[in-house]
Amino acid sequence: MSTKFIDAYLDGTITAPELQQLNALLLTDAKARREFAEILNVDSALAAMAAGWTKDEAPVVRQTKWRATTPRWMAAAASVALLLGGWWWQDSQSAFATVEKAAGVVEMADGSSLRGESHEIKAGSVALVTARGARIVIEAPAEFRFESAQRLHMKRGRLAADVPPAAKGFTVITPTGDAIDLGTRFGVDVPMSGAAEVHVFQGEVITKATGEKAKQSLRGGDAVTFDQGASTSRELRSSAFIQADEMSELTAGLAAGQRARAESALTNLKNDPALIALLDFESDEAQPGVFRRVQGRWPGSHAPEFVHVGDHLKLDVGGDRDWPQLTLAAWVRIDRLGAPYQSLLHTDGWSKNNPGQVHWMINRDTTMRLALIGNTLAPDANERDGHPDSRTAVLPEQGRWVHLATVYDSQTKTVRFYLNGQFDKETRQQVAHPARLGPAQIGNWNQQDRKLSGRVDELLLLGRAMSDNEIRALHAAGNPYR
Amino acid sequence: MSPTETERHHRFLRSFTAHEPAVRAHVRRLVPARADADDVMQEISVVLWEKFDSFRDGADFKAWAFGVARFEVLAWLRDRGRDRLVLDEEVITKIAEETTADEPRLEQQREALEHCMKKVPGDQRELLMQAYQPESRIHEVAQGSGRTVAGFYQWLHRMRKLLLECIRRALTQEVAS
């Protein structure tokens, strides 16, 4: 008799007089209160289960009758609950996501199912598809777990999500805030230390820093940092995230044995008598500077990442002599375009008293520049800005690892630019001083200037001019893509 | 963010994520509809974070959160319950007190649901999950199942009852064994 009112209350169809009766009953009858609490408890457990439920889950084995239970299942359920860290309601039959591609990830295999368990990947990147069709790429080092097909907890790591309408509402939960998708493409970066960031490439995302009362609506091009319970807007780093299309080429590169080729090429370079410096960032010795240490071109390899204004890496090499010839090369992944000058390598000094000091950078129009102080252009040189610049834009709109190289020769008085191993342009100089190095910064110049936004890997300084063929081979050997 | 601030966040999140399902279930027992529970939960999570400083390390987070939850539910009922058919404050307070004490058993019940759901035939189980989708419209789900709305509600009542019976049975056997 009491359940009739409880059911009506639950359905929202209870009338005022009925509610009065229910109130009276619950006030006086402890047994009715208990029944009431239990029904609502089941109701809430069903709702929690439904939140993680998806239509296309594995077919359920039909059972025709309700059998009596053995106590064993309780132990099993308890251990599952323990495994899930308290996410007890999830259906152990249904996968929240499937691994589409694991590139250099030893902890996961292609095609494996992810449920509510925690995952830690130390190296590589993994592409996942959720049960509702959202495509997620997560880059190591990362720790994460799905709470349901629609809720992903990211303790740390970097994620790019492409969310179709069917998965609208997909939510990424970080230690410092949440991002709720409204059918869109976005990225979330949870660094080892510091606040999480949300970057919206397309569409709309709702964000809420932990502890913040109001939610924020972000649109394509917007980005925020969750900082001390507030969302602070920041510039977009669209290319800081590996996306699904890049994943397949990275996987193919690994499968083709590119990494071994790159390593043997590095060994050869290290034996080059003209070598000034070769930074592969694999040494555990702390490099001086301010930057994040993140994954490089290969699973588990390292690269410095420059995120904030003033981030830099210090390098002091080759300062004891002049370099009549100099080859500069690096793999870079630039997060964003259009910043005024991005520093690839700037000698600290830039003084007429010390001609030949080197500034190697990306211009605001994304061409590459090599400027040596005191040098002048040949009269026939066609340059907009008084310095040798490359012709082709350094980066496509979609960020990827690109190989940049510049060969300087003070004897032939030429500066030659290369993009991804391809010769781009030669600029002739009238006055060409031998190059001078010494104390320099990568990613910045003198603290707060010429900010590079992105990662640098395998930076090479060679005291001779590499040929076109050598540059082509350098790119081919170090290319992570296929 | 300062290291202590980050650490505080982490401590909070660890506790909150661990107990969120229980707190949500607790709230659900005190408000008329699931959507109401979602509303109140948002408020509660904010309050818990704001008051986290006053939470003593080593104390029972769940009990503390239940206390905050009860207060927030009552505030919500006073604010928004005016035009709705909600239970008396006195009843709510009684249920909140009794279910707080009874929470270990209620939690076992929620855990046992998963086991009992496996006994529900696949198509019915799917229907049940459809009905409980966060934004489901009951009359559409009812129509899809070939039932009238009233008939569908009847079926829902029966399913909930069957599940509750299965759960009780499972827990009794556990105690007996």
mmCIF file with all atom_site columns, C-alpha atoms in Angstrom, chain B:
data_model
loop_
_atom_site.group_PDB
_atom_site.id
_atom_site.type_symbol
_atom_site.label_atom_id
_atom_site.label_alt_id
_atom_site.label_comp_id
_atom_site.label_asym_id
_atom_site.label_entity_id
_atom_site.label_seq_id
_atom_site.pdbx_PDB_ins_code
_atom_site.Cartn_x
_atom_site.Cartn_y
_atom_site.Cartn_z
_atom_site.occupancy
_atom_site.B_iso_or_equiv
_atom_site.pdbx_formal_charge
_atom_site.auth_seq_id
_atom_site.auth_comp_id
_atom_site.auth_asym_id
_atom_site.auth_atom_id
_atom_site.pdbx_PDB_model_num
ATOM 1   C CA . MET B 1 1   ? 49.262 26.971  -8.086  1.00 0.00 ? 1   MET B CA 1
ATOM 2   C CA . SER B 1 2   ? 51.424 26.542  -4.994  1.00 0.00 ? 2   SER B CA 1
ATOM 3   C CA . PRO B 1 3   ? 52.477 23.000  -4.068  1.00 0.00 ? 3   PRO B CA 1
ATOM 4   C CA . THR B 1 4   ? 50.365 23.054  -0.909  1.00 0.00 ? 4   THR B CA 1
ATOM 5   C CA . GLU B 1 5   ? 47.376 24.234  -2.922  1.00 0.00 ? 5   GLU B CA 1
ATOM 6   C CA . THR B 1 6   ? 47.898 21.457  -5.457  1.00 0.00 ? 6   THR B CA 1
ATOM 7   C CA . GLU B 1 7   ? 48.270 18.926  -2.681  1.00 0.00 ? 7   GLU B CA 1
ATOM 8   C CA . ARG B 1 8   ? 45.052 20.192  -1.126  1.00 0.00 ? 8   ARG B CA 1
ATOM 9   C CA . HIS B 1 9   ? 43.282 19.762  -4.453  1.00 0.00 ? 9   HIS B CA 1
ATOM 10  C CA . HIS B 1 10  ? 44.577 16.250  -4.720  1.00 0.00 ? 10  HIS B CA 1
ATOM 11  C CA . ARG B 1 11  ? 43.515 15.313  -1.229  1.00 0.00 ? 11  ARG B CA 1
ATOM 12  C CA . PHE B 1 12  ? 40.065 16.705  -1.856  1.00 0.00 ? 12  PHE B CA 1
ATOM 13  C CA . LEU B 1 13  ? 39.666 14.999  -5.204  1.00 0.00 ? 13  LEU B CA 1
ATOM 14  C CA . ARG B 1 14  ? 40.776 11.657  -3.882  1.00 0.00 ? 14  ARG B CA 1
ATOM 15  C CA . SER B 1 15  ? 38.178 11.777  -1.137  1.00 0.00 ? 15  SER B CA 1
ATOM 16  C CA . PHE B 1 16  ? 35.479 13.326  -3.255  1.00 0.00 ? 16  PHE B CA 1
ATOM 17  C CA . THR B 1 17  ? 35.768 10.881  -6.149  1.00 0.00 ? 17  THR B CA 1
ATOM 18  C CA . ALA B 1 18  ? 35.818 7.971   -3.736  1.00 0.00 ? 18  ALA B CA 1
ATOM 19  C CA . HIS B 1 19  ? 32.606 9.050   -2.014  1.00 0.00 ? 19  HIS B CA 1
ATOM 20  C CA . GLU B 1 20  ? 30.723 10.882  -4.744  1.00 0.00 ? 20  GLU B CA 1
ATOM 21  C CA . PRO B 1 21  ? 28.510 7.907   -5.663  1.00 0.00 ? 21  PRO B CA 1
ATOM 22  C CA . ALA B 1 22  ? 27.468 7.442   -2.039  1.00 0.00 ? 22  ALA B CA 1
ATOM 23  C CA . VAL B 1 23  ? 26.757 11.130  -1.546  1.00 0.00 ? 23  VAL B CA 1
ATOM 24  C CA . ARG B 1 24  ? 24.760 11.232  -4.772  1.00 0.00 ? 24  ARG B CA 1
ATOM 25  C CA . ALA B 1 25  ? 22.711 8.233   -3.686  1.00 0.00 ? 25  ALA B CA 1
ATOM 26  C CA . HIS B 1 26  ? 22.144 9.876   -0.323  1.00 0.00 ? 26  HIS B CA 1
ATOM 27  C CA . VAL B 1 27  ? 20.883 13.027  -1.979  1.00 0.00 ? 27  VAL B CA 1
ATOM 28  C CA . ARG B 1 28  ? 18.700 10.985  -4.288  1.00 0.00 ? 28  ARG B CA 1
ATOM 29  C CA . ARG B 1 29  ? 16.893 9.511   -1.301  1.00 0.00 ? 29  ARG B CA 1
ATOM 30  C CA . LEU B 1 30  ? 15.947 12.983  -0.137  1.00 0.00 ? 30  LEU B CA 1
ATOM 31  C CA . VAL B 1 31  ? 14.743 14.761  -3.279  1.00 0.00 ? 31  VAL B CA 1
ATOM 32  C CA . PRO B 1 32  ? 11.804 13.960  -5.565  1.00 0.00 ? 32  PRO B CA 1
ATOM 33  C CA . ALA B 1 33  ? 13.571 13.424  -8.899  1.00 0.00 ? 33  ALA B CA 1
ATOM 34  C CA . ARG B 1 34  ? 16.934 12.345  -10.264 1.00 0.00 ? 34  ARG B CA 1
ATOM 35  C CA . ALA B 1 35  ? 17.364 15.688  -12.010 1.00 0.00 ? 35  ALA B CA 1
ATOM 36  C CA . ASP B 1 36  ? 16.936 17.381  -8.633  1.00 0.00 ? 36  ASP B CA 1
ATOM 37  C CA . ALA B 1 37  ? 19.705 15.210  -7.235  1.00 0.00 ? 37  ALA B CA 1
ATOM 38  C CA . ASP B 1 38  ? 21.987 16.390  -10.049 1.00 0.00 ? 38  ASP B CA 1
ATOM 39  C CA . ASP B 1 39  ? 21.198 20.025  -9.254  1.00 0.00 ? 39  ASP B CA 1
ATOM 40  C CA . VAL B 1 40  ? 21.853 19.640  -5.568  1.00 0.00 ? 40  VAL B CA 1
ATOM 41  C CA . MET B 1 41  ? 25.025 17.614  -6.180  1.00 0.00 ? 41  MET B CA 1
ATOM 42  C CA . GLN B 1 42  ? 26.555 20.504  -8.090  1.00 0.00 ? 42  GLN B CA 1
ATOM 43  C CA . GLU B 1 43  ? 25.932 22.800  -5.149  1.00 0.00 ? 43  GLU B CA 1
ATOM 44  C CA . ILE B 1 44  ? 27.265 20.240  -2.711  1.00 0.00 ? 44  ILE B CA 1
ATOM 45  C CA . SER B 1 45  ? 30.514 19.690  -4.582  1.00 0.00 ? 45  SER B CA 1
ATOM 46  C CA . VAL B 1 46  ? 31.157 23.430  -4.531  1.00 0.00 ? 46  VAL B CA 1
ATOM 47  C CA . VAL B 1 47  ? 30.390 23.705  -0.821  1.00 0.00 ? 47  VAL B CA 1
ATOM 48  C CA . LEU B 1 48  ? 32.525 20.684  0.034   1.00 0.00 ? 48  LEU B CA 1
ATOM 49  C CA . TRP B 1 49  ? 35.482 22.196  -1.760  1.00 0.00 ? 49  TRP B CA 1
ATOM 50  C CA . GLU B 1 50  ? 34.962 25.577  -0.143  1.00 0.00 ? 50  GLU B CA 1
ATOM 51  C CA . LYS B 1 51  ? 34.727 24.071  3.297   1.00 0.00 ? 51  LYS B CA 1
ATOM 52  C CA . PHE B 1 52  ? 37.449 21.525  2.776   1.00 0.00 ? 52  PHE B CA 1
ATOM 53  C CA . ASP B 1 53  ? 39.768 23.608  4.981   1.00 0.00 ? 53  ASP B CA 1
ATOM 54  C CA . SER B 1 54  ? 37.533 22.941  7.937   1.00 0.00 ? 54  SER B CA 1
ATOM 55  C CA . PHE B 1 55  ? 37.657 19.205  7.293   1.00 0.00 ? 55  PHE B CA 1
ATOM 56  C CA . ARG B 1 56  ? 40.085 17.527  9.643   1.00 0.00 ? 56  ARG B CA 1
ATOM 57  C CA . ASP B 1 57  ? 42.532 15.106  8.087   1.00 0.00 ? 57  ASP B CA 1
ATOM 58  C CA . GLY B 1 58  ? 41.749 11.574  9.062   1.00 0.00 ? 58  GLY B CA 1
ATOM 59  C CA . ALA B 1 59  ? 38.113 12.336  9.810   1.00 0.00 ? 59  ALA B CA 1
ATOM 60  C CA . ASP B 1 60  ? 35.333 10.488  7.987   1.00 0.00 ? 60  ASP B CA 1
ATOM 61  C CA . PHE B 1 61  ? 34.896 12.315  4.679   1.00 0.00 ? 61  PHE B CA 1
ATOM 62  C CA . LYS B 1 62  ? 31.705 10.485  3.835   1.00 0.00 ? 62  LYS B CA 1
ATOM 63  C CA . ALA B 1 63  ? 30.013 11.339  7.128   1.00 0.00 ? 63  ALA B CA 1
ATOM 64  C CA . TRP B 1 64  ? 31.087 14.947  6.741   1.00 0.00 ? 64  TRP B CA 1
ATOM 65  C CA . ALA B 1 65  ? 29.817 15.050  3.153   1.00 0.00 ? 65  ALA B CA 1
ATOM 66  C CA . PHE B 1 66  ? 26.496 13.515  4.213   1.00 0.00 ? 66  PHE B CA 1
ATOM 67  C CA . GLY B 1 67  ? 26.126 16.279  6.772   1.00 0.00 ? 67  GLY B CA 1
ATOM 68  C CA . VAL B 1 68  ? 26.804 18.961  4.181   1.00 0.00 ? 68  VAL B CA 1
ATOM 69  C CA . ALA B 1 69  ? 24.469 17.181  1.765   1.00 0.00 ? 69  ALA B CA 1
ATOM 70  C CA . ARG B 1 70  ? 21.578 17.115  4.209   1.00 0.00 ? 70  ARG B CA 1
ATOM 71  C CA . PHE B 1 71  ? 21.936 20.824  4.854   1.00 0.00 ? 71  PHE B CA 1
ATOM 72  C CA . GLU B 1 72  ? 22.076 21.596  1.142   1.00 0.00 ? 72  GLU B CA 1
ATOM 73  C CA . VAL B 1 73  ? 19.054 19.421  0.405   1.00 0.00 ? 73  VAL B CA 1
ATOM 74  C CA . LEU B 1 74  ? 16.999 21.223  3.034   1.00 0.00 ? 74  LEU B CA 1
ATOM 75  C CA . ALA B 1 75  ? 18.124 24.596  1.679   1.00 0.00 ? 75  ALA B CA 1
ATOM 76  C CA . TRP B 1 76  ? 17.215 23.450  -1.815  1.00 0.00 ? 76  TRP B CA 1
ATOM 77  C CA . LEU B 1 77  ? 13.792 22.240  -0.668  1.00 0.00 ? 77  LEU B CA 1
ATOM 78  C CA . ARG B 1 78  ? 13.101 25.591  0.963   1.00 0.00 ? 78  ARG B CA 1
ATOM 79  C CA . ASP B 1 79  ? 14.245 27.479  -2.125  1.00 0.00 ? 79  ASP B CA 1
ATOM 80  C CA . ARG B 1 80  ? 12.841 25.472  -4.938  1.00 0.00 ? 80  ARG B CA 1
ATOM 81  C CA . GLY B 1 81  ? 10.523 23.002  -3.342  1.00 0.00 ? 81  GLY B CA 1
ATOM 82  C CA . ARG B 1 82  ? 7.793  25.562  -2.814  1.00 0.00 ? 82  ARG B CA 1
ATOM 83  C CA . ASP B 1 83  ? 6.034  24.849  -6.096  1.00 0.00 ? 83  ASP B CA 1
ATOM 84  C CA . ARG B 1 84  ? 6.873  21.192  -6.062  1.00 0.00 ? 84  ARG B CA 1
ATOM 85  C CA . LEU B 1 85  ? 5.435  18.284  -4.219  1.00 0.00 ? 85  LEU B CA 1
ATOM 86  C CA . VAL B 1 86  ? 8.202  17.534  -1.762  1.00 0.00 ? 86  VAL B CA 1
ATOM 87  C CA . LEU B 1 87  ? 8.307  15.650  1.488   1.00 0.00 ? 87  LEU B CA 1
ATOM 88  C CA . ASP B 1 88  ? 8.062  17.393  4.847   1.00 0.00 ? 88  ASP B CA 1
ATOM 89  C CA . GLU B 1 89  ? 11.259 18.636  6.377   1.00 0.00 ? 89  GLU B CA 1
ATOM 90  C CA . GLU B 1 90  ? 10.668 16.448  9.355   1.00 0.00 ? 90  GLU B CA 1
ATOM 91  C CA . VAL B 1 91  ? 10.393 13.359  7.181   1.00 0.00 ? 91  VAL B CA 1
ATOM 92  C CA . ILE B 1 92  ? 13.494 14.312  5.223   1.00 0.00 ? 92  ILE B CA 1
ATOM 93  C CA . THR B 1 93  ? 15.463 14.793  8.435   1.00 0.00 ? 93  THR B CA 1
ATOM 94  C CA . LYS B 1 94  ? 14.371 11.406  9.729   1.00 0.00 ? 94  LYS B CA 1
ATOM 95  C CA . ILE B 1 95  ? 15.266 9.644   6.492   1.00 0.00 ? 95  ILE B CA 1
ATOM 96  C CA . ALA B 1 96  ? 18.591 11.454  6.307   1.00 0.00 ? 96  ALA B CA 1
ATOM 97  C CA . GLU B 1 97  ? 19.482 10.376  9.841   1.00 0.00 ? 97  GLU B CA 1
ATOM 98  C CA . GLU B 1 98  ? 18.381 6.794   9.424   1.00 0.00 ? 98  GLU B CA 1
ATOM 99  C CA . THR B 1 99  ? 19.986 6.280   6.032   1.00 0.00 ? 99  THR B CA 1
ATOM 100 C CA . THR B 1 100 ? 23.249 7.827   7.189   1.00 0.00 ? 100 THR B CA 1
ATOM 101 C CA . ALA B 1 101 ? 23.381 5.189   9.887   1.00 0.00 ? 101 ALA B CA 1
ATOM 102 C CA . ASP B 1 102 ? 22.288 2.532   7.413   1.00 0.00 ? 102 ASP B CA 1
ATOM 103 C CA . GLU B 1 103 ? 24.632 3.581   4.613   1.00 0.00 ? 103 GLU B CA 1
ATOM 104 C CA . PRO B 1 104 ? 26.943 0.527   4.745   1.00 0.00 ? 104 PRO B CA 1
ATOM 105 C CA . ARG B 1 105 ? 23.977 -1.721  4.028   1.00 0.00 ? 105 ARG B CA 1
ATOM 106 C CA . LEU B 1 106 ? 22.584 0.618   1.387   1.00 0.00 ? 106 LEU B CA 1
ATOM 107 C CA . GLU B 1 107 ? 25.951 0.652   -0.305  1.00 0.00 ? 107 GLU B CA 1
ATOM 108 C CA . GLN B 1 108 ? 25.960 -3.131  -0.376  1.00 0.00 ? 108 GLN B CA 1
ATOM 109 C CA . GLN B 1 109 ? 22.534 -2.950  -1.963  1.00 0.00 ? 109 GLN B CA 1
ATOM 110 C CA . ARG B 1 110 ? 23.801 -0.680  -4.696  1.00 0.00 ? 110 ARG B CA 1
ATOM 111 C CA . GLU B 1 111 ? 26.708 -3.001  -5.312  1.00 0.00 ? 111 GLU B CA 1
ATOM 112 C CA . ALA B 1 112 ? 24.416 -5.976  -5.517  1.00 0.00 ? 112 ALA B CA 1
ATOM 113 C CA . LEU B 1 113 ? 22.363 -4.293  -8.231  1.00 0.00 ? 113 LEU B CA 1
ATOM 114 C CA . GLU B 1 114 ? 24.983 -5.101  -10.835 1.00 0.00 ? 114 GLU B CA 1
ATOM 115 C CA . HIS B 1 115 ? 24.710 -8.772  -10.048 1.00 0.00 ? 115 HIS B CA 1
ATOM 116 C CA . CYS B 1 116 ? 20.916 -8.675  -10.124 1.00 0.00 ? 116 CYS B CA 1
ATOM 117 C CA . MET B 1 117 ? 20.858 -6.772  -13.403 1.00 0.00 ? 117 MET B CA 1
ATOM 118 C CA . LYS B 1 118 ? 22.566 -9.718  -15.036 1.00 0.00 ? 118 LYS B CA 1
ATOM 119 C CA . LYS B 1 119 ? 19.477 -11.769 -14.308 1.00 0.00 ? 119 LYS B CA 1
ATOM 120 C CA . VAL B 1 120 ? 17.260 -9.393  -16.223 1.00 0.00 ? 120 VAL B CA 1
ATOM 121 C CA . PRO B 1 121 ? 16.660 -10.524 -19.819 1.00 0.00 ? 121 PRO B CA 1
ATOM 122 C CA . GLY B 1 122 ? 18.656 -8.454  -22.331 1.00 0.00 ? 122 GLY B CA 1
ATOM 123 C CA . ASP B 1 123 ? 15.795 -6.586  -23.966 1.00 0.00 ? 123 ASP B CA 1
ATOM 124 C CA . GLN B 1 124 ? 14.238 -5.604  -20.650 1.00 0.00 ? 124 GLN B CA 1
ATOM 125 C CA . ARG B 1 125 ? 17.584 -4.580  -19.316 1.00 0.00 ? 125 ARG B CA 1
ATOM 126 C CA . GLU B 1 126 ? 18.107 -2.364  -22.342 1.00 0.00 ? 126 GLU B CA 1
ATOM 127 C CA . LEU B 1 127 ? 14.696 -0.811  -21.836 1.00 0.00 ? 127 LEU B CA 1
ATOM 128 C CA . LEU B 1 128 ? 15.479 -0.147  -18.197 1.00 0.00 ? 128 LEU B CA 1
ATOM 129 C CA . MET B 1 129 ? 18.742 1.561   -19.115 1.00 0.00 ? 129 MET B CA 1
ATOM 130 C CA . GLN B 1 130 ? 16.928 3.615   -21.748 1.00 0.00 ? 130 GLN B CA 1
ATOM 131 C CA . ALA B 1 131 ? 14.390 4.762   -19.193 1.00 0.00 ? 131 ALA B CA 1
ATOM 132 C CA . TYR B 1 132 ? 17.211 5.778   -16.854 1.00 0.00 ? 132 TYR B CA 1
ATOM 133 C CA . GLN B 1 133 ? 19.229 7.695   -19.431 1.00 0.00 ? 133 GLN B CA 1
ATOM 134 C CA . PRO B 1 134 ? 19.931 11.196  -18.078 1.00 0.00 ? 134 PRO B CA 1
ATOM 135 C CA . GLU B 1 135 ? 17.748 12.906  -20.686 1.00 0.00 ? 135 GLU B CA 1
ATOM 136 C CA . SER B 1 136 ? 15.287 10.203  -21.560 1.00 0.00 ? 136 SER B CA 1
ATOM 137 C CA . ARG B 1 137 ? 11.653 10.995  -22.248 1.00 0.00 ? 137 ARG B CA 1
ATOM 138 C CA . ILE B 1 138 ? 9.507  8.388   -20.654 1.00 0.00 ? 138 ILE B CA 1
ATOM 139 C CA . HIS B 1 139 ? 6.679  8.527   -23.163 1.00 0.00 ? 139 HIS B CA 1
ATOM 140 C CA . GLU B 1 140 ? 9.135  7.961   -26.023 1.00 0.00 ? 140 GLU B CA 1
ATOM 141 C CA . VAL B 1 141 ? 10.728 5.009   -24.289 1.00 0.00 ? 141 VAL B CA 1
ATOM 142 C CA . ALA B 1 142 ? 7.258  3.687   -23.463 1.00 0.00 ? 142 ALA B CA 1
ATOM 143 C CA . GLN B 1 143 ? 6.157  4.062   -27.069 1.00 0.00 ? 143 GLN B CA 1
ATOM 144 C CA . GLY B 1 144 ? 9.288  2.307   -28.312 1.00 0.00 ? 144 GLY B CA 1
ATOM 145 C CA . SER B 1 145 ? 8.520  -0.602  -26.021 1.00 0.00 ? 145 SER B CA 1
ATOM 146 C CA . GLY B 1 146 ? 4.964  -0.877  -27.311 1.00 0.00 ? 146 GLY B CA 1
ATOM 147 C CA . ARG B 1 147 ? 3.432  0.070   -23.975 1.00 0.00 ? 147 ARG B CA 1
ATOM 148 C CA . THR B 1 148 ? 1.233  2.923   -22.871 1.00 0.00 ? 148 THR B CA 1
ATOM 149 C CA . VAL B 1 149 ? 2.873  5.424   -20.547 1.00 0.00 ? 149 VAL B CA 1
ATOM 150 C CA . ALA B 1 150 ? 0.851  4.137   -17.609 1.00 0.00 ? 150 ALA B CA 1
ATOM 151 C CA . GLY B 1 151 ? 1.669  0.565   -18.557 1.00 0.00 ? 151 GLY B CA 1
ATOM 152 C CA . PHE B 1 152 ? 5.345  1.442   -18.818 1.00 0.00 ? 152 PHE B CA 1
ATOM 153 C CA . TYR B 1 153 ? 5.341  3.006   -15.362 1.00 0.00 ? 153 TYR B CA 1
ATOM 154 C CA . GLN B 1 154 ? 3.705  -0.133  -14.033 1.00 0.00 ? 154 GLN B CA 1
ATOM 155 C CA . TRP B 1 155 ? 6.441  -2.187  -15.624 1.00 0.00 ? 155 TRP B CA 1
ATOM 156 C CA . LEU B 1 156 ? 9.096  0.104   -14.137 1.00 0.00 ? 156 LEU B CA 1
ATOM 157 C CA . HIS B 1 157 ? 7.570  -0.297  -10.666 1.00 0.00 ? 157 HIS B CA 1
ATOM 158 C CA . ARG B 1 158 ? 7.600  -4.049  -11.067 1.00 0.00 ? 158 ARG B CA 1
ATOM 159 C CA . MET B 1 159 ? 11.217 -4.079  -12.259 1.00 0.00 ? 159 MET B CA 1
ATOM 160 C CA . ARG B 1 160 ? 12.369 -1.953  -9.354  1.00 0.00 ? 160 ARG B CA 1
ATOM 161 C CA . LYS B 1 161 ? 10.563 -4.227  -6.967  1.00 0.00 ? 161 LYS B CA 1
ATOM 162 C CA . LEU B 1 162 ? 12.002 -7.371  -8.544  1.00 0.00 ? 162 LEU B CA 1
ATOM 163 C CA . LEU B 1 163 ? 15.478 -5.890  -8.408  1.00 0.00 ? 163 LEU B CA 1
ATOM 164 C CA . LEU B 1 164 ? 15.064 -4.861  -4.788  1.00 0.00 ? 164 LEU B CA 1
ATOM 165 C CA . GLU B 1 165 ? 13.883 -8.366  -3.899  1.00 0.00 ? 165 GLU B CA 1
ATOM 166 C CA . CYS B 1 166 ? 16.844 -9.912  -5.709  1.00 0.00 ? 166 CYS B CA 1
ATOM 167 C CA . ILE B 1 167 ? 19.182 -7.538  -3.875  1.00 0.00 ? 167 ILE B CA 1
ATOM 168 C CA . ARG B 1 168 ? 17.707 -8.346  -0.478  1.00 0.00 ? 168 ARG B CA 1
ATOM 169 C CA . ARG B 1 169 ? 17.906 -12.033 -1.173  1.00 0.00 ? 169 ARG B CA 1
ATOM 170 C CA . ALA B 1 170 ? 21.517 -11.763 -2.290  1.00 0.00 ? 170 ALA B CA 1
ATOM 171 C CA . LEU B 1 171 ? 22.509 -9.862  0.837   1.00 0.00 ? 171 LEU B CA 1
ATOM 172 C CA . THR B 1 172 ? 20.682 -12.239 3.176   1.00 0.00 ? 172 THR B CA 1
ATOM 173 C CA . GLN B 1 173 ? 22.448 -15.196 1.618   1.00 0.00 ? 173 GLN B CA 1
ATOM 174 C CA . GLU B 1 174 ? 25.740 -13.439 2.013   1.00 0.00 ? 174 GLU B CA 1
ATOM 175 C CA . VAL B 1 175 ? 25.133 -12.957 5.701   1.00 0.00 ? 175 VAL B CA 1
ATOM 176 C CA . ALA B 1 176 ? 23.946 -16.559 6.074   1.00 0.00 ? 176 ALA B CA 1
ATOM 177 C CA . SER B 1 177 ? 26.949 -18.135 4.376   1.00 0.00 ? 177 SER B CA 1
#
